[in-house]
Amino acid sequence: MKKRLINIFILILAMVFVPLSSCSDRSGNTTKEWLKQRDCAYFETKPLEIPSSMGEAAVFTLLDASAGDDAIALLLTYSDRDSYETLGNEVVFMDPEGVLTGRFSLEDSAPGISVIAASYDSSDRLVVLGKSMESGYRLLTISSANDRIEADISVSAIPAYLTDMIPTENGWALLGYNSIYIIDEQGQLIHEEPLVGESMGGGLFLENGCVQSVVYNNDGASIFSLDLKSMTSKVISPSDMKWGKEVNLLMMHSFYGAYAYDGNGVFKFNFTDGVISEIADWNRIDIHPSPSAKYLNELSILNDNIILRSAKPMTSRENDELVILIHRDKDPNADKKVLTIGGYAPRNDLIEHAVYLYNTGDNDYRIELTDYWDLYPYVDATDISRANASIIADMSSGKSDDMFIGLEFDYDLWGDSGMVMDMSGLFGNESMLDYNDFLPCITELTKHNGKIYKIFPSFTIMGYAGYSEVIGADNRLTIDRVFDISAIIEPDQIMFPPASRTNLALGAILYRLDDFIVNGKFSISEEDLLKIAEYADAYGFADDEAPPSVDSNLYYVTGRLLFQEAYIDSPEAFRNLELSGTSSVHFYGYPSVLDSARMCSPSFVIAISSGAENPEACLDFIQILLSDEVQEYAMDSGRIPVSVNLFEKQISRAMTEKKAPSGQSGSSPMTADCADRYRECVDSINYVQYLSIDLWLILRDEFESYYSENKDISSVRDTMINRINLYLEEKKS
């Protein structure tokens, strides 16, 4: 469920994820004593083209993959493109270079089997774990050479759903949610070991005679280890290995057997000697971005040298996109000069798409990403100021990245101080970008003193939407209008969904800060500040109270809620919002004194350092970020592109009726009138959201002192003005 916009700053702070290492220092030096870097962490990537074996109407999904000494096996399940009916399962065999060498139909040889996992045994034969309604769990040993099932072993009754299996010296280890089961070669259960914690299906692996798996409990992630000789178990935590909090966080995210991966690379864990080894470094690898949704990519790490990426399509019935990554001992790009982009968790699907296009193009440089969680970590909102100070200090001493990415930085103030470049020259120059080809939110709203210090490729609209027949068509939703409307609504109607009064109050200033800046100084009258405080108190709940129980969707659908919080990332989202109400929708934004904040929330913001090694090369990258190819990807993955051409293309698609799968009703296309209202919504945007944590903290403190400490409004005003102006002066210097 999407969170409320007024809590977005808190949410950003809560998303604290400390990655292992950026792994961009190829010298072998690292600040992590427990990380062993690989001499070459480069992998060559190859898309896998697998023709359907069940006709053009069939599409396949990857269930599992495994690698032996000389072969790779993929478990695929097929379904009908239109009806979604399951057609059967298949094993596809490949050599270590990803060349197809054979196929085996499980549907023909073992009909009715539901496939769970596959693994090569000690004799390098593929064994598939499956389950049938009639005979329960079965282990099928498949011969690719003879195209037949060599052995079909029935597993004795196991009262749990299994998620993985691996061969042991004399049988098999099976993983359930709550236990590890050890069976012999005949499939007989010889031992069950309850897990201390919960398995999330991350996989089993063998190490030094022990079967191991990641488990999760109140303390985070640990390794559950079962000794196969003594059949005794123990739990190994990161603190036992002296790895600390960072490794625990990594283990909690994406663990696959003995491997884990994050936004920087792939790592292999050894819990016997305490070594974590680097396997792959994403900065060294050019992997074509998936055409599917940004959250539907998965990695199967088959061994130290073979990785499989699968991407599931979101909007159409197509095959999974499969890409194989094969380790090479030599990096062909090792001698290229590097441009870096620094930020907190900088890797996302859009930036990866642009980086791929740049790095595989005819350029003298490569782009690499630097994660600031490793260099400038912080623990809470207050600590961000210290982290930002460290970043600025490094910039001043010449230790700057070439570009910066994120919503945490005040690029306009950095621009005033000469720390980032003015990019307004990108637009209007015949050799670069046409000014009229882009929406005003990027060409106008990003301007600061006539200059553009920040760029973003796509965005989401955030604010309040409501019924114009009651509220009126004027989208300048001032606080005075809110009180006027509130005086005439029906007794059973409410104005806004539940919201914290402190967040309502600080949002009324923070999102419309320019309204309160006079000659470069922050100023607000006592009357306006009191008006904001009373508005927030009237429509928000105290921070120490539980939110009122309100079903916002139900209230809005029935007309009892006048304003619904709107998160609009596409024409379809706007249409759905309109269809959920009792009449056509109008976008108003968040109330303030002089106007409302109709917010553009960028996917991310990027800027170029004034100390960049090659500013022209950085500008080349920005142009790729704004290119039609990247913009179309943004559109396809559920965001609004800043290109006028792609913006209109997205609307045109929403106005086209889509064929629904067999037996399902399709959604109605967007009407021309609705499309015009959507354009008006986008045209009304007047604020580009970014995280000014210092201002957020100041405003939070002062409003809390008013609400919780009964500080008088005059004193609150004086302190607020002094603190904000001191902050502005410090930033300028």
XYZ file of C-alpha atoms in Angstrom:
733
model
C 0.000 0.000 0.000
C 1.346 3.424 -0.875
C 2.274 5.678 2.015
C 1.072 9.181 2.544
C 3.050 11.956 0.879
C 3.248 13.992 4.034
C 5.188 11.109 5.585
C 7.550 10.739 2.623
C 10.524 12.251 4.446
C 10.102 9.784 7.296
C 9.854 6.935 4.813
C 13.061 7.923 3.071
C 14.867 8.007 6.385
C 13.473 4.619 7.342
C 14.851 2.970 4.204
C 18.319 2.567 5.731
C 20.147 -0.156 3.838
C 23.910 -0.307 4.153
C 25.385 -2.247 1.194
C 28.541 -4.266 1.425
C 30.873 -2.274 -0.791
C 30.830 -0.322 -3.997
C 33.635 -2.618 -5.235
C 34.732 0.123 -7.632
C 38.272 0.202 -6.278
C 39.962 -2.414 -8.420
C 43.236 -2.099 -6.491
C 42.077 -4.761 -4.063
C 41.954 -2.357 -1.125
C 38.705 -2.189 0.804
C 37.452 -0.629 3.993
C 35.757 -3.950 4.845
C 38.264 -6.303 6.406
C 36.019 -9.285 5.847
C 35.515 -8.670 2.120
C 37.838 -10.481 -0.267
C 37.766 -8.803 -3.656
C 37.942 -10.842 -6.834
C 40.808 -10.196 -9.244
C 38.274 -9.730 -12.018
C 34.591 -9.321 -11.134
C 33.521 -8.935 -14.778
C 30.833 -11.115 -16.405
C 29.919 -11.228 -20.084
C 26.157 -11.100 -20.655
C 24.180 -13.000 -23.287
C 20.400 -12.959 -23.861
C 19.012 -16.498 -24.057
C 16.763 -17.197 -27.030
C 14.658 -20.264 -26.248
C 12.077 -21.196 -28.892
C 8.773 -22.353 -27.466
C 8.276 -26.115 -27.659
C 4.495 -25.855 -27.245
C 3.485 -23.563 -30.073
C 3.164 -19.824 -30.560
C 0.244 -19.536 -28.128
C 2.371 -20.847 -25.236
C 4.569 -18.719 -22.998
C 7.037 -19.951 -20.401
C 8.076 -18.930 -16.896
C 11.366 -19.926 -15.256
C 10.806 -22.092 -12.165
C 14.394 -22.931 -11.225
C 17.881 -23.351 -12.647
C 20.938 -25.400 -11.770
C 24.468 -25.879 -13.085
C 26.610 -28.998 -13.134
C 30.245 -29.335 -14.126
C 29.531 -29.125 -17.845
C 25.861 -28.253 -18.203
C 23.089 -25.884 -17.206
C 19.474 -26.940 -16.711
C 16.478 -24.607 -16.760
C 13.090 -25.676 -15.420
C 10.325 -24.004 -17.421
C 6.558 -24.126 -17.050
C 4.309 -23.270 -19.997
C 0.854 -21.701 -20.041
C -1.559 -20.525 -22.716
C -1.014 -16.873 -23.627
C -4.734 -16.018 -23.604
C -6.425 -18.417 -21.206
C -3.536 -18.777 -18.681
C -4.171 -22.546 -18.683
C -1.114 -24.546 -17.576
C 0.245 -26.616 -20.470
C 3.149 -28.452 -18.851
C 6.749 -28.367 -17.646
C 10.013 -28.745 -19.512
C 13.726 -29.027 -18.773
C 16.020 -27.133 -21.142
C 19.678 -28.193 -21.168
C 22.529 -25.844 -22.145
C 26.298 -25.887 -22.163
C 28.237 -23.492 -19.844
C 28.152 -20.825 -22.595
C 24.363 -20.851 -22.755
C 24.058 -22.811 -26.001
C 20.950 -25.017 -26.091
C 21.896 -28.718 -26.187
C 18.640 -30.532 -25.454
C 15.084 -30.418 -24.096
C 13.084 -32.836 -21.985
C 9.297 -32.733 -21.539
C 8.275 -33.506 -17.982
C 4.650 -33.370 -19.048
C 5.151 -36.362 -21.319
C 7.267 -38.397 -18.906
C 5.775 -37.384 -15.546
C 2.309 -35.908 -16.139
C 0.678 -34.061 -13.254
C 3.968 -33.227 -11.550
C 4.208 -29.790 -9.896
C 7.864 -28.815 -10.127
C 9.577 -27.241 -7.104
C 13.365 -27.261 -7.599
C 16.245 -28.870 -9.495
C 19.841 -29.677 -8.648
C 22.723 -31.689 -10.056
C 23.802 -34.628 -7.866
C 27.331 -35.865 -7.099
C 27.329 -37.860 -10.361
C 26.446 -34.690 -12.308
C 22.940 -35.917 -13.095
C 19.987 -33.549 -12.933
C 17.449 -34.340 -10.209
C 14.079 -32.576 -10.101
C 12.008 -32.285 -6.940
C 8.307 -32.371 -7.738
C 4.964 -33.176 -6.203
C 1.844 -34.863 -7.504
C -1.617 -35.010 -6.010
C -1.584 -38.808 -6.050
C 1.903 -39.787 -4.883
C 3.264 -36.774 -2.980
C 6.869 -35.634 -3.296
C 9.112 -37.325 -5.875
C 12.735 -37.055 -6.977
C 13.154 -37.522 -10.723
C 16.641 -38.202 -12.098
C 16.742 -37.077 -15.729
C 19.209 -38.205 -18.366
C 19.723 -35.579 -21.052
C 21.782 -38.033 -23.092
C 19.075 -40.725 -23.186
C 16.105 -38.340 -23.015
C 14.400 -40.288 -20.240
C 13.822 -40.454 -16.486
C 16.463 -42.788 -15.066
C 15.030 -42.892 -11.544
C 11.733 -41.924 -9.930
C 11.988 -41.982 -6.134
C 8.981 -41.429 -3.911
C 9.799 -39.328 -0.850
C 8.267 -40.529 2.411
C 5.497 -38.314 3.801
C 6.690 -34.841 4.771
C 4.042 -32.608 6.396
C 5.305 -29.344 4.956
C 5.597 -27.465 1.703
C 9.158 -27.815 0.404
C 11.036 -24.976 -1.278
C 14.507 -26.327 -2.098
C 16.753 -29.376 -2.087
C 20.454 -30.239 -2.429
C 22.350 -33.545 -2.670
C 24.247 -34.862 0.351
C 26.840 -37.643 0.465
C 24.223 -40.361 0.981
C 20.948 -38.775 -0.031
C 19.240 -35.413 -0.052
C 18.497 -32.427 2.162
C 15.081 -30.794 1.718
C 14.054 -27.340 2.949
C 10.638 -26.483 4.383
C 9.497 -23.274 6.040
C 10.082 -24.627 9.547
C 12.444 -27.604 9.199
C 15.266 -29.209 7.252
C 14.576 -32.830 6.260
C 17.335 -35.373 5.524
C 16.376 -38.337 3.329
C 18.429 -41.280 2.084
C 18.940 -42.401 -1.521
C 15.676 -44.352 -1.402
C 13.708 -41.277 -0.322
C 13.193 -42.412 3.281
C 13.127 -39.705 5.939
C 16.025 -40.251 8.347
C 16.076 -36.943 10.206
C 13.997 -33.797 10.707
C 15.629 -30.734 12.266
C 13.324 -27.853 13.261
C 14.663 -24.463 12.186
C 15.386 -21.810 14.790
C 13.624 -19.050 12.903
C 11.722 -18.994 9.640
C 13.048 -19.947 6.236
C 11.999 -17.627 3.402
C 12.900 -20.093 0.668
C 16.332 -18.619 0.035
C 17.917 -22.015 -0.589
C 20.135 -24.655 0.968
C 23.895 -25.006 0.599
C 26.612 -27.355 1.841
C 29.687 -26.199 3.700
C 32.245 -28.335 5.535
C 29.840 -31.255 6.008
C 26.960 -29.051 7.157
C 23.655 -28.233 5.475
C 22.964 -24.546 5.892
C 20.192 -22.051 5.206
C 19.367 -18.455 6.046
C 16.697 -18.060 8.734
C 14.915 -14.949 9.960
C 13.900 -14.066 13.507
C 13.477 -10.987 15.696
C 17.231 -10.327 15.576
C 17.350 -10.287 11.766
C 19.042 -12.856 9.556
C 21.263 -15.738 10.688
C 22.573 -19.012 9.291
C 21.055 -22.253 10.525
C 23.669 -25.022 10.261
C 22.996 -28.778 10.550
C 26.005 -31.092 10.929
C 25.264 -34.206 8.833
C 27.489 -36.510 10.897
C 26.285 -35.659 14.395
C 22.844 -34.383 13.287
C 23.281 -31.447 15.638
C 22.444 -27.880 14.706
C 23.489 -24.358 15.615
C 22.656 -20.808 14.618
C 25.444 -18.567 13.309
C 24.789 -14.829 13.432
C 26.796 -12.124 11.643
C 27.987 -10.914 15.042
C 29.450 -14.383 15.711
C 31.586 -13.886 12.606
C 32.375 -10.282 13.657
C 30.683 -9.018 10.491
C 28.319 -6.550 12.120
C 25.041 -4.889 11.173
C 25.866 -4.257 7.517
C 26.175 -7.953 6.658
C 22.991 -8.762 8.574
C 21.140 -6.243 6.408
C 22.601 -7.767 3.251
C 21.621 -11.271 4.376
C 18.050 -10.121 4.996
C 17.612 -8.995 1.423
C 18.583 -11.348 -1.409
C 20.196 -14.611 -0.363
C 20.499 -17.515 -2.815
C 22.254 -20.567 -1.412
C 25.686 -19.451 -0.250
C 25.367 -16.199 -2.210
C 23.828 -12.814 -1.539
C 23.446 -9.838 -3.846
C 22.595 -6.165 -3.575
C 22.826 -3.053 -5.724
C 26.617 -3.279 -5.861
C 27.287 -6.874 -6.739
C 27.166 -10.558 -5.814
C 28.970 -11.983 -2.785
C 29.721 -15.487 -1.516
C 29.639 -16.372 2.170
C 31.836 -18.923 3.953
C 30.680 -19.405 7.526
C 33.543 -21.744 8.445
C 36.438 -19.343 7.970
C 34.420 -16.107 8.087
C 35.351 -14.955 4.576
C 32.988 -13.069 2.272
C 34.212 -13.107 -1.315
C 33.242 -10.785 -4.130
C 31.789 -12.662 -7.102
C 30.430 -9.949 -9.413
C 30.635 -6.152 -9.535
C 27.684 -4.526 -11.332
C 29.864 -1.524 -12.202
C 31.978 -3.800 -14.389
C 29.061 -5.578 -16.100
C 26.949 -4.346 -19.015
C 23.633 -6.138 -18.675
C 20.761 -5.009 -20.876
C 17.975 -3.560 -18.732
C 14.852 -5.632 -18.558
C 11.874 -4.355 -20.557
C 9.577 -5.442 -17.735
C 8.634 -3.786 -14.484
C 11.372 -2.593 -12.183
C 10.451 -4.963 -9.349
C 10.212 -8.198 -11.330
C 13.876 -9.077 -11.925
C 15.358 -12.113 -10.197
C 18.860 -13.602 -10.051
C 19.737 -17.282 -9.952
C 23.382 -17.595 -8.892
C 24.329 -21.028 -10.175
C 27.998 -20.977 -9.142
C 30.939 -18.563 -8.952
C 31.045 -18.230 -12.737
C 27.433 -18.456 -13.964
C 24.520 -16.186 -13.038
C 21.070 -16.169 -14.605
C 18.810 -13.114 -14.627
C 15.119 -13.642 -15.269
C 12.666 -10.813 -15.840
C 8.924 -11.345 -15.771
C 6.784 -9.153 -18.031
C 4.216 -7.009 -16.267
C 1.684 -5.861 -18.837
C 1.677 -8.571 -21.502
C 1.716 -12.336 -21.726
C 5.240 -12.997 -22.928
C 8.056 -15.383 -22.101
C 10.324 -14.574 -19.196
C 13.311 -12.660 -20.475
C 16.437 -14.683 -19.641
C 19.997 -13.374 -19.656
C 23.025 -15.484 -18.762
C 26.088 -13.881 -17.157
C 29.355 -15.752 -17.655
C 32.519 -14.887 -15.768
C 35.596 -13.902 -17.752
C 39.134 -13.625 -16.452
C 39.738 -10.384 -18.335
C 37.627 -7.230 -18.263
C 37.613 -5.705 -21.786
C 36.812 -2.273 -20.318
C 39.413 -2.262 -17.564
C 41.478 0.472 -19.219
C 38.596 2.888 -19.866
C 38.412 6.144 -17.928
C 35.582 6.350 -15.430
C 32.899 8.916 -14.601
C 31.135 8.323 -11.294
C 27.605 9.047 -10.111
C 27.322 9.236 -6.327
C 24.260 9.019 -4.126
C 22.410 6.957 -1.557
C 21.347 3.649 -3.180
C 21.935 5.181 -6.642
C 21.124 2.067 -8.643
C 17.588 1.965 -10.041
C 16.074 0.657 -13.252
C 16.065 3.996 -15.107
C 19.628 4.939 -14.229
C 20.759 1.406 -15.103
C 19.092 1.722 -18.502
C 20.870 4.994 -19.254
C 24.199 3.696 -17.892
C 23.921 0.611 -20.104
C 23.304 2.724 -23.205
C 26.235 4.986 -22.375
C 28.670 2.210 -21.430
C 27.922 0.171 -24.552
C 28.070 3.214 -26.824
C 31.054 4.738 -28.577
C 32.330 6.701 -25.578
C 35.779 7.194 -24.102
C 34.433 6.875 -20.562
C 32.440 4.394 -18.502
C 29.846 5.359 -15.930
C 30.112 3.777 -12.479
C 27.853 4.234 -9.447
C 29.104 5.099 -5.965
C 26.862 4.261 -3.016
C 27.010 6.868 -0.257
C 25.657 4.432 2.323
C 29.159 3.011 2.309
C 30.986 6.359 2.387
C 28.638 8.650 4.331
C 26.259 6.494 6.418
C 23.728 8.009 8.779
C 21.464 6.504 11.406
C 18.545 8.930 11.723
C 17.116 12.211 10.462
C 19.366 14.380 12.640
C 22.468 12.521 11.453
C 21.801 13.413 7.804
C 23.164 16.919 8.399
C 26.489 15.472 9.529
C 26.600 13.142 6.513
C 25.829 16.026 4.138
C 28.568 18.094 5.756
C 31.043 15.283 5.083
C 29.948 15.110 1.441
C 30.385 18.865 1.004
C 33.772 18.792 2.749
C 34.976 16.116 0.345
C 33.634 18.092 -2.615
C 35.535 21.161 -1.416
C 38.747 19.171 -1.166
C 38.443 17.765 -4.691
C 37.083 14.309 -3.745
C 33.878 14.766 -5.655
C 31.986 12.348 -7.839
C 31.383 13.570 -11.379
C 27.600 13.515 -10.924
C 25.190 13.268 -8.006
C 21.880 11.443 -7.770
C 19.133 11.482 -5.172
C 16.475 13.581 -3.496
C 18.549 14.218 -0.369
C 20.664 17.075 -1.704
C 19.835 20.767 -2.098
C 21.167 21.164 -5.628
C 19.990 24.760 -5.965
C 22.040 25.876 -2.975
C 24.936 23.780 -4.262
C 24.541 25.634 -7.557
C 24.548 29.027 -5.823
C 27.824 27.979 -4.201
C 29.340 26.885 -7.508
C 29.397 23.204 -6.551
C 27.205 21.902 -9.402
C 26.889 22.981 -13.041
C 24.157 24.958 -14.721
C 22.568 22.613 -17.293
C 20.152 25.106 -18.869
C 22.380 25.086 -21.965
C 21.085 21.588 -22.692
C 17.845 23.113 -23.934
C 17.594 25.361 -26.966
C 20.939 24.392 -28.442
C 20.421 22.825 -31.872
C 23.118 20.272 -31.196
C 21.476 19.203 -27.939
C 17.815 19.247 -26.852
C 14.845 21.258 -28.101
C 13.275 23.272 -25.297
C 9.756 22.575 -26.586
C 10.239 18.812 -26.573
C 9.959 18.623 -22.780
C 7.297 19.327 -20.180
C 7.514 22.603 -18.223
C 8.071 20.701 -14.977
C 11.622 20.006 -16.140
C 12.367 23.103 -18.233
C 10.722 25.684 -15.945
C 10.099 24.308 -12.458
C 13.670 23.124 -12.096
C 14.999 26.632 -12.730
C 16.646 28.478 -9.874
C 17.675 32.073 -10.517
C 17.293 31.329 -14.223
C 19.575 28.290 -14.099
C 18.962 24.535 -14.093
C 21.092 22.622 -11.622
C 19.038 19.417 -11.521
C 17.391 17.136 -14.083
C 15.005 14.189 -13.758
C 13.736 11.758 -16.437
C 10.275 10.884 -15.067
C 7.963 11.617 -12.181
C 4.802 10.915 -10.211
C 2.182 13.523 -9.281
C 1.201 13.797 -5.632
C -1.416 15.851 -3.844
C -5.139 15.900 -3.149
C -7.831 15.276 -5.760
C -11.503 15.975 -5.251
C -14.921 16.811 -6.626
C -14.956 20.099 -8.539
C -18.763 20.329 -8.315
C -18.398 20.877 -4.556
C -14.971 22.448 -4.310
C -14.823 24.423 -7.550
C -12.377 24.236 -10.429
C -9.757 26.606 -8.968
C -6.820 24.379 -8.053
C -5.337 27.011 -5.720
C -6.502 25.226 -2.604
C -5.669 27.796 0.071
C -6.240 27.182 3.747
C -8.920 29.882 3.756
C -10.805 27.961 1.035
C -10.494 24.771 3.053
C -12.191 26.433 6.025
C -14.873 27.946 3.765
C -15.662 24.577 2.171
C -15.666 22.869 5.538
C -18.384 25.249 6.735
C -20.848 24.190 4.041
C -20.355 20.426 3.707
C -22.872 17.872 4.942
C -22.615 16.653 8.547
C -21.525 13.146 7.498
C -18.802 14.397 5.135
C -15.123 14.798 5.980
C -12.523 16.877 4.188
C -9.271 14.862 4.189
C -8.008 11.352 4.924
C -6.337 10.914 8.344
C -3.000 12.737 8.598
C -0.603 13.843 11.324
C -1.212 17.483 12.209
C 2.529 18.160 12.491
C 3.096 16.865 8.980
C 0.141 18.853 7.637
C 1.535 22.024 9.185
C 5.133 21.646 8.067
C 4.008 20.585 4.572
C 2.066 23.835 4.207
C 5.358 25.726 4.559
C 7.934 23.296 3.198
C 6.135 22.588 -0.078
C 5.431 26.300 -0.688
C 8.652 27.693 0.764
C 9.101 30.266 -2.019
C 5.887 31.964 -0.846
C 7.663 32.801 2.396
C 11.015 33.944 0.986
C 11.427 37.724 0.694
C 14.749 39.122 -0.593
C 16.428 35.818 0.118
C 15.135 35.675 3.709
C 12.449 33.481 5.221
C 9.536 35.419 6.663
C 6.023 34.538 7.784
C 3.440 36.646 9.553
C 2.062 35.591 12.902
C -1.407 35.552 11.328
C -0.353 33.129 8.567
C 1.547 30.877 10.946
C -1.443 30.686 13.282
C -3.691 29.947 10.305
C -1.445 27.021 9.299
C -1.325 25.676 12.861
C -5.097 25.865 13.263
C -5.710 24.232 9.856
C -3.404 21.338 10.725
C -4.992 20.946 14.155
C -8.479 20.947 12.640
C -7.820 18.276 10.009
C -4.937 16.279 11.508
C -4.517 14.029 14.505
C -1.966 14.518 17.280
C 1.242 12.566 16.840
C 0.687 10.691 20.104
C -2.816 9.627 19.041
C -3.894 6.692 16.924
C -5.121 7.734 13.444
C -8.915 7.818 13.089
C -10.369 4.682 11.522
C -11.433 5.843 8.079
C -11.732 3.740 4.946
C -10.604 6.504 2.565
C -11.487 4.604 -0.609
C -14.977 3.739 0.601
C -15.594 7.260 1.862
C -14.415 8.752 -1.437
C -16.442 6.365 -3.593
C -19.609 7.248 -1.667
C -18.939 10.993 -1.708
C -18.369 11.288 2.051
C -14.681 12.173 1.602
C -14.182 15.365 -0.418
C -10.426 15.112 -0.967
C -8.644 11.867 -1.734
C -4.882 11.643 -1.606
C -3.701 11.139 -5.174
C -0.613 9.292 -6.425
C -0.750 9.655 -10.199
C 1.987 7.881 -12.160
C 0.175 7.432 -15.492
C -2.964 8.405 -17.404
C -4.518 5.117 -16.269
C -3.944 6.059 -12.625
C -5.738 9.362 -13.199
C -8.610 7.585 -14.977
C -8.910 5.015 -12.174
C -9.010 7.809 -9.602
C -11.789 9.442 -11.549
C -13.723 6.174 -11.899
C -13.481 5.586 -8.148
C -15.443 8.744 -7.345
C -18.987 9.938 -7.969
C -18.032 12.502 -10.639
C -15.078 13.816 -12.638
C -11.935 14.463 -10.650
C -9.953 17.671 -10.234
C -6.401 17.895 -8.900
C -5.816 20.458 -6.150
C -2.565 19.667 -4.370
C -1.707 20.226 -0.707
C -3.150 23.356 0.961
C -1.056 26.342 1.997
C -1.597 30.056 2.646
C -1.326 31.555 -0.851
C -1.675 28.467 -3.050
C -1.594 24.684 -2.935
C 1.439 22.487 -3.597
C 0.726 20.425 -6.705
C 3.685 18.186 -6.448
C 5.944 16.591 -9.008
C 7.848 13.779 -7.315
C 10.829 12.818 -9.526
C 11.968 9.229 -9.904
C 15.334 10.685 -8.967
C 17.221 13.932 -9.507
C 20.675 14.151 -11.044
C 23.229 16.971 -11.147
C 26.744 17.453 -12.561
C 29.594 18.411 -10.259
C 31.531 21.560 -11.112
C 34.612 19.441 -10.478
C 33.645 16.751 -12.998
C 36.604 15.333 -14.902
C 34.818 15.766 -18.232
C 31.655 17.935 -18.061
C 30.883 17.364 -21.752
C 30.858 13.597 -21.247
C 28.513 14.098 -18.284
C 26.184 16.172 -20.471
C 26.242 13.363 -23.044
C 25.009 11.034 -20.333
C 22.227 13.431 -19.300
C 21.042 13.522 -22.915
C 20.848 9.729 -22.922
C 18.794 9.910 -19.722
C 16.339 12.203 -21.532
C 16.363 10.197 -24.761
C 13.238 8.587 -26.186
C 14.536 5.106 -25.410
C 14.937 5.786 -21.688
C 11.756 7.864 -21.591
C 9.786 5.028 -23.172
C 11.159 2.626 -20.601
C 10.025 5.020 -17.852
C 6.582 5.119 -19.419
C 6.360 1.322 -19.722
C 7.407 0.802 -16.105
C 4.720 3.025 -14.632
C 5.978 6.611 -14.521
C 5.249 9.830 -16.366
C 7.988 10.728 -18.893
C 9.190 14.342 -19.191
C 9.313 14.130 -23.004
C 6.229 15.733 -24.603
C 6.252 13.110 -27.356
C 6.293 10.185 -24.935
C 3.856 11.932 -22.590
C 1.307 12.117 -25.429
C 2.120 8.567 -26.504
C 1.326 7.379 -22.983
C -2.047 9.159 -23.137
C -2.761 7.669 -26.559
C -2.140 4.169 -25.206
C -4.507 4.833 -22.303
C -7.208 5.851 -24.798
C -6.832 2.579 -26.715
C -9.016 -0.332 -25.673
C -6.956 -3.292 -24.532
C -7.833 -6.917 -25.165
C -8.536 -8.731 -21.921
C -7.504 -12.359 -21.271
C -10.141 -14.979 -22.002
C -12.869 -14.974 -19.375
C -11.921 -11.568 -17.985
C -13.451 -8.144 -18.535
C -11.174 -5.437 -19.868
C -10.823 -1.936 -18.427
C -12.494 0.939 -20.221
C -10.142 3.219 -22.165
C -9.541 6.826 -21.179
C -11.995 9.270 -22.759
C -10.910 12.442 -24.541
C -12.439 14.597 -21.772
C -10.612 12.621 -19.102
C -7.359 12.958 -21.091
C -7.816 16.752 -21.166
C -8.348 16.834 -17.408
C -5.206 14.730 -17.005
C -3.213 17.212 -19.115
C -4.564 20.040 -16.963
C -3.444 18.114 -13.888
C 0.110 17.820 -15.245
C 0.132 21.454 -16.402
C -0.855 22.584 -12.897
C 2.279 21.181 -11.218
C 4.052 23.955 -9.308
C 6.524 22.204 -6.992
C 9.327 19.682 -7.496
C 9.708 17.568 -4.383
C 13.090 17.017 -2.775
C 14.255 16.153 0.736
C 15.462 19.173 2.748
C 15.945 17.307 5.990
C 17.328 20.346 7.853
C 14.242 22.422 7.100
C 12.020 19.439 7.864
C 13.639 19.061 11.294
C 13.337 22.777 12.059
C 9.666 22.917 11.132
C 8.886 19.680 12.956
C 10.561 20.941 16.141
C 8.751 24.269 16.081
C 5.278 22.910 15.386
C 5.721 20.227 18.024
C 6.696 22.931 20.513
C 3.438 24.701 19.678
C 1.222 21.622 19.849
C 2.891 19.647 22.629
C 4.630 22.254 24.772
C 2.012 25.021 24.450
C 4.606 27.504 23.229
C 2.879 30.691 22.100
C 2.632 31.342 18.363
C 4.683 34.532 18.519
C 7.653 32.728 20.073
C 7.282 29.850 17.633
C 7.355 32.332 14.743
C 10.454 34.134 16.019
C 12.396 30.914 16.599
C 11.305 29.449 13.271
C 12.389 32.542 11.321
C 15.747 32.712 13.086
C 16.528 29.023 12.653
C 15.517 28.848 8.984
C 17.447 32.007 8.066
C 20.503 30.738 9.922
C 20.208 27.509 7.941
C 19.934 29.439 4.651
C 22.970 31.547 5.499
C 25.024 28.499 6.447
C 24.075 26.757 3.216
C 25.038 29.766 1.139
C 28.467 29.850 2.744
